[in-house]
Amino acid sequence: MTFHPFGDSALLINFEQKIDEVINARVIALAEAIEAAPILEATFITPAYCSLAVGYDPLKIGFEDFSKKIKSLTPTDPSHFATKKDRVLEIPVYYSEPHCLDMSEVMQQTGLLAPEIIEWHTSVEYRVYMMGFLPGFVYLGSLPKQIYCSRKTTPRLKVPAQSVGLAGQQTGIYPSEAPGGWQIIGRTPQKIFDSGKQNPFYFMTGDIVKFYAV
Amino acid sequence: MTKTTTFHFKKIGLLTQVQDMGRIGYQAFGVPVGGAMDKASAQTANWIVGNPPNNPVLEITLLGPQIEIKGNGQIAITGADLSPQIDGKSMPMFETVQVSSTSVLSFGKIKNGCRAYLAIRGDWIVKKWLGSCSASSNNSAGLTPDSNFQKGSILTVKTKLPIPKRTLPAEVCPVHSDLCKVRMVEGPEFEKFSARMVGFFFSRSYKVTPDSNRMGYRLNAEVVDFKPDREIISSATIPGTIQITNAGQPIILMADAQTTGGYLRLANVISADMDKLAQVKPGDEIWFSLVSLEEAGLAFSP
């Protein structure tokens, strides 16, 4: 772990720079430790794949002292790094017309037929590595190598809410209608973002997700 | 019986939104902080009408709206001078102004700055999302239906007893020049830029391009010799982050910035200079300088 100033009111903690579930579990364990600890100066936390940004109030504390407080929390017990296997969320997906907007492009890129793409996409458990881009957008990884595919050259202006897409070695779900460049292969009926609820977010970072075709 | 004053939008202007201090603490779920771009101006406007600092305000960008007021109330305008007028007569800024029924508030020529802030004394009837009235940048999701306006929209405010007039002393009124000096501290990937690139970046001035908005300012120059071998693995971004795209274009992330990104982060604007950056309009000139964290801390002192 390395600590870096990130502006004058946040710090960035970099873990080994790799997309890896054990490293991501460490990021989340530290994020949870910071949330659980009474660090009054902390203002926000943004966990990502292998880094964690933590905001502080610069009128109350400086970078060095804030870093020290966080270092003193660093979880040392390896059991804290376990993934949250208790949160396995099974998500139904319509991989059919009219929801699979980019299936033919994915077929071209991968050289596979639609049923094979669906088979690969539903064959593994994914980890919610982080949320970002839009409120509630989940970055899930990693895809089986067979269905890696690049983003669309020109992003679509409107991707429907709950569309399931592919980008590089990641898969993701759109929480609301938005412009976007991911290759859309289906859509889930499961609302993953509901602004009317007390907690609008269906997923948490660290959740395990398994897709099945309906 | 509670009295209300209503504000009827006859013309909406370029971009008029409800903003407060934003929603802090939901970045882990991908929710941008948002909030007023020039926070000091928003809080000052609220102070002038006796509201708490986090009360909503109207953030008015460049071309102001035309609003018909029904009911009595106290208002104040701070920030950019967009030639505010009441019933066609010049309205003073930085002081409490009493308005009465059928007054029409309008705006004229842009004299200085980019964003004006209109505070209205009382409790605004505006739907909050995650504790904030700030207009969501994710517009299509309909999260903050009362915070963006269309022709014919009505904003309702529960009025409170008037306060004695407050005037901001002239010596603390901000001055918005068309030349803006902004200080930065080194960003997380600063070391990945060559000395030549850093030298180039800080030795010239920039203009913000017309496609700049509340999410980010695109600057009108490319960094020389910039050939990143790859993007970083997506990591946090915050308002004030200067990221350099793969094509070498610098972008300063502003209030509605995404919470994560994959471009290299060269530097971060210091907190004390974010408000003045919010008042830069397309065509204005910006100069950057690099300061230490200690100097950034000292900049908080008035």
Coordinates of C-alpha atoms in Angstrom, one line a residue:
Chain A
M1 CA 0.0 0.0 0.0
T2 CA 1.2 3.5 -0.9
F3 CA -0.3 6.7 0.3
H4 CA -0.4 9.7 -2.0
P5 CA -1.9 13.2 -1.5
F6 CA -4.9 13.6 -3.7
G7 CA -5.6 17.3 -3.8
D8 CA -5.5 19.2 -0.5
S9 CA -8.4 17.4 1.1
A10 CA -8.1 13.8 0.1
L11 CA -5.6 11.0 0.0
L12 CA -5.2 8.1 -2.4
I13 CA -4.1 4.6 -1.3
N14 CA -2.8 2.5 -4.1
F15 CA -2.7 -1.3 -3.7
E16 CA -0.8 -3.5 -6.2
Q17 CA -2.1 -2.2 -9.5
K18 CA -3.9 -5.2 -10.8
I19 CA -7.5 -6.4 -11.4
D20 CA -7.6 -9.1 -8.8
E21 CA -10.2 -10.3 -6.4
V22 CA -7.9 -10.6 -3.4
I23 CA -6.5 -7.1 -3.9
N24 CA -10.1 -5.7 -4.4
A25 CA -11.2 -7.5 -1.2
R26 CA -8.3 -5.7 0.7
V27 CA -9.5 -2.4 -0.7
I28 CA -13.0 -3.1 0.6
A29 CA -11.8 -4.4 3.9
L30 CA -9.9 -1.1 4.5
A31 CA -12.9 1.0 3.3
E32 CA -15.1 -0.8 5.8
A33 CA -12.5 -0.4 8.6
I34 CA -12.4 3.4 7.9
E35 CA -16.2 3.6 7.9
A36 CA -16.5 1.6 11.1
A37 CA -13.8 3.7 12.9
P38 CA -14.6 7.0 14.5
I39 CA -12.5 9.1 12.2
L40 CA -14.4 12.4 12.4
E41 CA -12.2 14.1 9.8
A42 CA -13.2 11.6 7.0
T43 CA -15.6 13.1 4.5
F44 CA -15.9 10.4 1.8
I45 CA -14.6 7.1 0.5
T46 CA -14.3 6.0 -3.1
P47 CA -13.1 2.4 -3.4
A48 CA -12.1 1.2 -6.9
Y49 CA -10.4 -1.9 -8.3
C50 CA -7.1 -1.6 -6.5
S51 CA -7.2 1.9 -5.0
L52 CA -9.1 3.8 -2.3
A53 CA -9.6 7.5 -2.1
V54 CA -10.5 9.0 1.3
G55 CA -11.5 12.6 1.8
Y56 CA -10.7 14.7 4.9
D57 CA -11.5 18.1 6.2
P58 CA -8.3 20.1 5.7
L59 CA -9.4 22.6 8.3
K60 CA -9.2 19.8 10.9
I61 CA -6.3 17.6 9.9
G62 CA -3.4 17.4 7.4
F63 CA -2.2 14.6 5.0
E64 CA 0.5 13.2 7.3
D65 CA -1.7 12.9 10.4
F66 CA -4.7 11.6 8.4
S67 CA -2.5 8.9 6.8
K68 CA -1.2 7.8 10.2
K69 CA -4.8 7.4 11.5
I70 CA -5.7 5.2 8.5
K71 CA -2.5 3.2 8.7
S72 CA -3.3 2.4 12.4
L73 CA -6.5 0.8 11.2
T74 CA -5.0 -1.3 8.5
P75 CA -6.6 -4.8 9.0
T76 CA -3.8 -7.3 9.5
D77 CA -5.9 -10.5 10.0
P78 CA -6.0 -12.3 6.7
S79 CA -9.6 -13.5 7.4
H80 CA -10.7 -9.8 7.0
F81 CA -9.7 -10.2 3.3
A82 CA -12.3 -12.9 2.5
T83 CA -14.7 -12.1 -0.2
K84 CA -18.4 -11.8 0.8
K85 CA -19.5 -15.2 -0.3
D86 CA -22.7 -14.7 1.6
R87 CA -23.9 -12.1 -0.9
V88 CA -24.3 -14.2 -4.0
L89 CA -26.9 -12.5 -6.2
E90 CA -28.5 -14.4 -9.0
I91 CA -29.6 -12.1 -11.9
P92 CA -31.9 -13.2 -14.7
V93 CA -31.1 -11.8 -18.1
Y94 CA -33.1 -11.7 -21.4
Y95 CA -30.4 -12.3 -24.0
S96 CA -33.0 -12.1 -26.7
E97 CA -34.3 -9.5 -29.2
P98 CA -35.0 -6.6 -28.7
H99 CA -32.7 -6.5 -25.7
C100 CA -29.4 -7.8 -27.1
L101 CA -28.6 -4.7 -29.1
D102 CA -25.0 -5.5 -29.9
M103 CA -25.1 -9.3 -30.0
S104 CA -24.1 -9.4 -33.7
E105 CA -21.1 -7.2 -33.1
V106 CA -20.0 -9.4 -30.2
M107 CA -20.4 -12.4 -32.4
Q108 CA -18.2 -10.8 -35.0
Q109 CA -15.5 -9.8 -32.4
T110 CA -15.5 -13.2 -30.6
G111 CA -16.2 -15.5 -33.5
L112 CA -18.8 -17.2 -31.4
L113 CA -22.5 -17.8 -31.9
A114 CA -25.1 -16.2 -29.6
P115 CA -25.9 -19.3 -27.6
E116 CA -22.1 -19.8 -27.0
I117 CA -21.7 -16.2 -25.8
I118 CA -24.7 -16.6 -23.4
E119 CA -23.2 -19.9 -22.2
W120 CA -19.8 -18.2 -21.4
H121 CA -21.4 -15.1 -19.9
T122 CA -23.5 -17.3 -17.5
S123 CA -20.7 -19.7 -16.8
V124 CA -18.8 -17.8 -14.1
E125 CA -19.4 -15.9 -10.9
Y126 CA -18.5 -12.2 -11.1
R127 CA -17.3 -9.8 -8.4
V128 CA -18.6 -6.2 -8.1
Y129 CA -15.2 -4.6 -8.2
M130 CA -16.5 -1.1 -8.0
M131 CA -19.3 1.3 -8.7
G132 CA -18.9 4.4 -10.8
F133 CA -19.8 6.2 -14.1
L134 CA -23.5 6.5 -13.1
P135 CA -25.2 6.2 -9.7
G136 CA -25.4 2.5 -9.2
F137 CA -23.4 1.3 -12.3
V138 CA -21.6 -1.9 -11.4
Y139 CA -18.2 -3.0 -12.8
L140 CA -18.2 -6.8 -12.8
G141 CA -15.2 -9.0 -13.5
S142 CA -13.7 -10.9 -14.9
L143 CA -15.2 -12.2 -18.1
P144 CA -14.1 -15.6 -19.5
K145 CA -11.4 -14.8 -22.1
Q146 CA -13.5 -16.2 -24.9
I147 CA -15.9 -13.2 -24.7
Y148 CA -13.5 -10.3 -24.1
C149 CA -14.6 -7.5 -26.5
S150 CA -13.8 -3.9 -27.1
R151 CA -16.2 -1.0 -26.5
K152 CA -18.3 0.4 -29.3
T153 CA -16.3 2.9 -31.5
T154 CA -19.2 5.4 -31.3
P155 CA -21.1 5.3 -28.0
R156 CA -24.8 4.8 -28.1
L157 CA -26.8 7.9 -27.1
K158 CA -29.4 6.0 -25.1
V159 CA -28.7 2.6 -23.5
P160 CA -31.9 1.4 -21.8
A161 CA -31.9 0.9 -18.0
Q162 CA -30.9 -2.6 -16.8
S163 CA -29.0 -3.4 -20.0
V164 CA -26.2 -5.8 -19.5
G165 CA -23.0 -5.0 -21.4
L166 CA -19.5 -6.1 -22.1
A167 CA -16.3 -3.9 -22.3
G168 CA -12.8 -5.4 -22.3
Q169 CA -12.6 -8.0 -19.6
Q170 CA -15.5 -6.5 -17.7
T171 CA -19.3 -6.9 -17.8
G172 CA -21.7 -4.3 -16.3
I173 CA -25.3 -3.3 -15.8
Y174 CA -26.8 0.1 -16.6
P175 CA -28.7 1.4 -13.5
S176 CA -30.7 3.9 -15.6
E177 CA -31.0 5.1 -19.2
A178 CA -27.8 6.8 -20.2
P179 CA -25.4 7.2 -23.1
G180 CA -22.8 4.5 -23.2
G181 CA -20.2 2.6 -25.2
W182 CA -20.5 -0.9 -23.8
Q183 CA -21.6 -3.8 -26.1
I184 CA -25.2 -4.6 -25.0
I185 CA -26.0 -8.4 -25.0
G186 CA -29.1 -8.4 -22.9
R187 CA -31.3 -6.9 -20.2
T188 CA -32.3 -7.8 -16.7
P189 CA -35.8 -7.2 -15.3
Q190 CA -34.2 -6.7 -11.9
K191 CA -34.2 -3.0 -11.0
I192 CA -30.7 -2.3 -9.7
F193 CA -31.3 1.3 -8.9
D194 CA -34.4 2.7 -7.3
S195 CA -34.2 6.4 -6.5
G196 CA -37.4 6.2 -4.4
K197 CA -35.9 3.8 -1.8
Q198 CA -34.0 4.6 1.3
N199 CA -31.1 2.6 -0.1
P200 CA -31.4 3.1 -3.8
F201 CA -28.6 0.6 -4.7
Y202 CA -29.3 -3.1 -5.2
F203 CA -25.6 -4.0 -5.2
M204 CA -22.6 -3.3 -2.9
T205 CA -19.0 -3.4 -3.9
G206 CA -17.7 -6.9 -3.1
D207 CA -20.9 -8.7 -4.0
I208 CA -20.8 -11.9 -6.1
V209 CA -23.1 -11.9 -9.1
K210 CA -24.2 -14.9 -11.2
F211 CA -26.2 -14.4 -14.4
Y212 CA -28.8 -16.9 -15.8
A213 CA -30.7 -16.8 -19.1
V214 CA -34.5 -16.5 -19.1
Chain B
M1 CA -51.2 29.9 7.7
T2 CA -47.9 29.5 5.9
K3 CA -47.4 31.9 3.1
T4 CA -45.7 30.9 -0.1
T5 CA -44.1 32.9 -2.9
T6 CA -43.9 31.4 -6.3
F7 CA -41.4 32.0 -9.1
H8 CA -42.8 31.4 -12.6
F9 CA -40.2 30.7 -15.4
K10 CA -41.2 32.7 -18.5
K11 CA -37.8 32.1 -20.1
I12 CA -35.3 29.5 -18.7
G13 CA -32.0 31.0 -19.9
L14 CA -29.0 28.9 -20.8
L15 CA -28.8 26.7 -17.7
T16 CA -30.6 27.5 -14.5
Q17 CA -30.7 24.9 -11.8
V18 CA -31.3 24.4 -8.1
Q19 CA -28.1 23.7 -6.2
D20 CA -27.0 23.4 -2.6
M21 CA -23.8 22.0 -1.2
G22 CA -24.3 18.7 -2.9
R23 CA -24.4 15.1 -1.8
I24 CA -21.2 14.0 -0.1
G25 CA -20.6 10.4 0.9
Y26 CA -22.2 8.4 -1.9
Q27 CA -19.2 8.4 -4.2
A28 CA -18.7 4.7 -3.4
F29 CA -22.0 4.1 -5.3
G30 CA -21.0 6.2 -8.3
V31 CA -22.9 9.3 -7.2
P32 CA -21.2 12.6 -8.1
V33 CA -20.9 15.2 -5.3
G34 CA -22.5 17.9 -7.4
G35 CA -23.6 21.1 -5.6
A36 CA -23.0 24.8 -6.4
M37 CA -19.9 25.3 -8.5
D38 CA -19.0 28.5 -6.6
K39 CA -19.8 27.4 -3.1
A40 CA -18.8 30.7 -1.4
S41 CA -21.1 32.7 -3.6
A42 CA -24.0 30.3 -2.9
Q43 CA -23.4 30.5 0.8
T44 CA -23.0 34.2 0.8
A45 CA -26.3 34.7 -1.1
N46 CA -28.0 32.6 1.6
W47 CA -26.4 34.6 4.4
I48 CA -27.7 37.9 2.8
V49 CA -31.3 36.7 3.1
G50 CA -30.8 35.0 6.5
N51 CA -31.0 31.4 5.2
P52 CA -28.7 28.5 6.5
P53 CA -25.6 28.0 4.3
N54 CA -26.8 24.7 2.8
N55 CA -30.2 26.2 1.7
P56 CA -30.8 25.7 -2.0
V57 CA -30.1 28.5 -4.4
L58 CA -30.6 29.0 -8.2
E59 CA -27.3 28.7 -10.1
I60 CA -27.7 30.8 -13.2
T61 CA -25.1 30.3 -16.0
L62 CA -24.3 33.1 -18.4
L63 CA -27.7 33.8 -19.9
G64 CA -30.2 34.3 -17.1
P65 CA -33.9 33.3 -17.0
Q66 CA -36.9 35.6 -16.9
I67 CA -39.0 34.9 -13.8
E68 CA -42.3 36.4 -12.7
I69 CA -42.7 36.5 -8.9
K70 CA -46.0 36.1 -7.2
G71 CA -46.0 36.9 -3.5
N72 CA -43.6 38.9 -1.4
G73 CA -40.2 37.9 -0.4
Q74 CA -36.5 38.7 0.1
I75 CA -33.9 37.7 -2.5
A76 CA -30.2 38.3 -3.1
I77 CA -27.9 37.7 -6.0
T78 CA -24.1 37.0 -5.8
G79 CA -21.5 35.6 -8.0
A80 CA -21.3 36.6 -11.7
D81 CA -22.7 40.0 -12.7
L82 CA -25.2 39.0 -15.4
S83 CA -26.9 42.5 -15.1
P84 CA -29.9 41.4 -13.0
Q85 CA -33.0 43.6 -13.3
I86 CA -36.3 43.9 -11.5
D87 CA -39.1 45.2 -13.7
G88 CA -36.5 46.3 -16.2
K89 CA -34.5 48.4 -13.6
S90 CA -31.0 47.4 -12.5
M91 CA -31.1 45.2 -9.3
P92 CA -28.2 45.7 -6.8
M93 CA -26.2 42.6 -6.1
F94 CA -24.7 41.5 -2.7
E95 CA -27.6 42.9 -0.7
T96 CA -31.1 41.9 0.5
V97 CA -33.7 43.0 -2.0
Q98 CA -37.4 43.0 -1.2
V99 CA -39.6 41.8 -4.0
S100 CA -43.4 42.1 -4.2
S101 CA -46.0 40.4 -6.3
T102 CA -45.9 40.6 -10.0
S103 CA -42.2 41.7 -10.0
V104 CA -40.3 40.4 -13.0
L105 CA -36.7 39.3 -12.5
S106 CA -34.6 39.2 -15.6
F107 CA -31.0 39.3 -16.7
G108 CA -29.0 41.2 -19.4
K109 CA -25.4 41.5 -20.5
I110 CA -22.7 39.3 -19.0
K111 CA -20.5 41.9 -17.2
N112 CA -18.1 39.5 -15.4
G113 CA -18.0 35.9 -14.2
C114 CA -20.0 32.9 -15.4
R115 CA -22.4 31.8 -12.7
A116 CA -24.8 34.0 -10.6
Y117 CA -26.4 32.7 -7.4
L118 CA -30.0 33.7 -6.5
A119 CA -31.0 33.1 -2.9
I120 CA -34.6 33.4 -1.7
R121 CA -35.4 33.7 1.9
G122 CA -37.5 30.7 3.2
D123 CA -38.0 26.9 2.8
W124 CA -37.8 25.8 -0.8
I125 CA -40.4 23.2 -1.8
V126 CA -38.0 21.1 -3.8
K127 CA -37.7 17.3 -3.8
K128 CA -34.4 16.1 -2.3
W129 CA -32.4 13.0 -3.4
L130 CA -29.9 11.5 -1.0
G131 CA -30.2 14.6 1.2
S132 CA -29.6 17.2 -1.5
C133 CA -31.7 19.4 -3.8
S134 CA -28.8 19.7 -6.3
A135 CA -29.9 19.0 -9.9
S136 CA -28.5 15.5 -10.8
S137 CA -26.2 15.4 -13.8
N138 CA -27.9 12.0 -14.6
N139 CA -30.9 14.0 -15.8
S140 CA -32.7 11.2 -17.6
A141 CA -33.2 9.2 -14.4
G142 CA -35.6 11.9 -13.1
L143 CA -33.9 12.0 -9.6
T144 CA -34.4 15.7 -9.0
P145 CA -37.5 16.7 -10.9
D146 CA -37.9 20.1 -9.2
S147 CA -34.3 21.2 -9.8
N148 CA -34.2 21.7 -13.5
F149 CA -36.6 24.1 -15.2
Q150 CA -38.6 24.4 -18.4
K151 CA -40.7 27.3 -19.7
G152 CA -43.7 27.4 -17.4
S153 CA -42.0 25.7 -14.4
I154 CA -42.9 27.1 -11.0
L155 CA -40.7 27.1 -8.0
T156 CA -42.4 27.5 -4.6
V157 CA -40.8 28.9 -1.5
K158 CA -42.4 29.0 2.0
T159 CA -41.7 32.5 3.1
K160 CA -40.4 33.5 6.5
L161 CA -40.6 36.8 8.4
P162 CA -38.3 39.3 6.7
I163 CA -34.9 40.1 8.2
P164 CA -33.3 43.6 8.3
K165 CA -31.4 44.3 5.1
R166 CA -27.9 42.9 4.9
T167 CA -25.2 44.2 2.6
L168 CA -21.9 42.5 1.8
P169 CA -19.1 45.0 2.4
A170 CA -17.6 46.1 -0.9
E171 CA -14.1 44.9 0.1
V172 CA -15.2 41.3 0.4
C173 CA -17.2 41.2 -2.8
P174 CA -15.4 38.9 -5.2
V175 CA -13.8 40.3 -8.3
H176 CA -14.1 38.1 -11.4
S177 CA -11.3 38.9 -13.9
D178 CA -11.1 37.4 -17.4
L179 CA -7.7 36.2 -16.4
C180 CA -7.8 33.5 -13.7
K181 CA -4.8 32.2 -11.7
V182 CA -5.3 28.8 -10.3
R183 CA -3.0 26.9 -8.0
M184 CA -2.5 23.1 -8.0
V185 CA -0.8 20.4 -6.1
E186 CA 0.8 17.3 -7.7
G187 CA -1.7 14.6 -8.7
P188 CA -1.3 10.8 -8.1
E189 CA 0.3 10.2 -11.6
F190 CA 2.4 13.4 -11.6
E191 CA 5.6 11.3 -11.8
K192 CA 4.5 9.6 -15.0
F193 CA 4.8 12.9 -16.9
S194 CA 8.2 13.9 -18.2
A195 CA 9.8 17.2 -17.0
R196 CA 9.3 18.5 -20.5
M197 CA 5.6 17.8 -20.4
V198 CA 5.2 19.4 -17.0
G199 CA 7.2 22.4 -18.1
F200 CA 5.0 22.8 -21.2
F201 CA 1.8 22.5 -19.1
F202 CA 2.7 25.2 -16.6
S203 CA 4.4 27.6 -19.0
R204 CA 1.3 28.7 -21.0
S205 CA -2.2 29.9 -20.6
Y206 CA -5.4 28.1 -21.4
K207 CA -8.9 28.8 -22.5
V208 CA -11.8 26.6 -21.6
T209 CA -13.6 25.3 -24.7
P210 CA -17.3 25.9 -25.3
D211 CA -18.1 22.2 -24.7
S212 CA -17.1 22.6 -21.0
N213 CA -19.8 22.2 -18.4
R214 CA -20.4 21.3 -14.8
M215 CA -18.8 17.9 -15.2
G216 CA -15.6 19.2 -16.6
Y217 CA -13.7 22.0 -18.4
R218 CA -11.8 21.0 -21.5
L219 CA -8.8 23.1 -22.1
N220 CA -7.8 24.3 -25.6
A221 CA -4.3 22.8 -25.8
E222 CA -2.7 19.4 -26.0
V223 CA 0.2 18.3 -23.9
V224 CA 3.2 17.8 -26.1
D225 CA 4.9 14.4 -26.5
F226 CA 2.3 12.6 -24.5
K227 CA 2.2 9.0 -25.3
P228 CA 0.8 7.0 -22.4
D229 CA 1.6 3.3 -22.7
R230 CA -1.8 2.5 -21.2
E231 CA -4.6 4.0 -19.1
I232 CA -4.5 3.5 -15.3
I233 CA -6.9 0.9 -13.8
S234 CA -10.1 2.9 -13.1
S235 CA -9.6 4.8 -9.9
A236 CA -11.2 7.7 -8.0
T237 CA -11.6 11.2 -9.4
I238 CA -12.6 14.3 -7.4
P239 CA -13.7 17.8 -8.4
G240 CA -10.5 19.7 -9.2
T241 CA -8.6 16.7 -10.7
I242 CA -6.8 17.5 -13.9
Q243 CA -6.8 14.5 -16.1
I244 CA -4.9 14.2 -19.4
T245 CA -6.8 12.2 -22.0
N246 CA -4.9 9.8 -24.2
A247 CA -4.9 12.4 -26.9
G248 CA -3.1 14.8 -24.5
Q249 CA -6.1 17.0 -23.8
P250 CA -6.3 18.4 -20.2
I251 CA -9.7 18.2 -18.6
I252 CA -10.4 19.8 -15.2
L253 CA -13.1 17.9 -13.4
M254 CA -15.7 20.1 -11.8
A255 CA -18.7 19.6 -9.4
D256 CA -20.6 17.0 -11.4
A257 CA -17.6 14.9 -12.3
Q258 CA -17.8 11.1 -12.4
T259 CA -16.5 9.5 -9.3
T260 CA -14.0 7.3 -11.1
G261 CA -11.9 7.5 -14.3
G262 CA -9.1 5.9 -16.2
Y263 CA -7.0 8.8 -17.4
L264 CA -3.7 9.9 -15.8
R265 CA -4.2 12.5 -13.0
L266 CA -1.6 15.2 -13.4
A267 CA -2.6 17.6 -10.7
N268 CA -5.5 18.8 -8.4
V269 CA -6.7 22.3 -8.1
I270 CA -6.4 23.4 -4.5
S271 CA -9.8 23.8 -2.7
A272 CA -9.3 27.5 -2.1
D273 CA -9.2 28.1 -5.9
M274 CA -12.2 26.0 -7.0
D275 CA -14.8 28.9 -6.5
K276 CA -12.9 31.2 -8.8
L277 CA -12.5 28.5 -11.4
A278 CA -16.2 28.1 -11.3
Q279 CA -16.5 31.7 -12.6
V280 CA -14.3 31.2 -15.6
K281 CA -16.3 31.4 -18.8
P282 CA -15.4 30.1 -22.3
G283 CA -12.8 32.5 -23.8
D284 CA -11.3 33.6 -20.4
E285 CA -7.6 32.9 -19.8
I286 CA -6.4 30.5 -17.1
W287 CA -2.8 30.3 -15.8
F288 CA -1.8 27.4 -13.6
S289 CA 0.9 27.2 -11.0
L290 CA 2.2 24.3 -8.8
V291 CA 2.2 24.7 -5.0
S292 CA 3.1 22.5 -2.1
L293 CA 0.5 20.9 0.2
E294 CA 1.6 23.3 2.9
E295 CA 1.0 26.3 0.7
A296 CA -2.4 24.9 -0.3
G297 CA -3.2 24.7 3.5
L298 CA -2.2 28.3 4.0
A299 CA -4.5 29.4 1.2
F300 CA -7.5 28.6 3.5
S301 CA -6.6 31.5 5.8
P302 CA -8.5 34.6 4.8

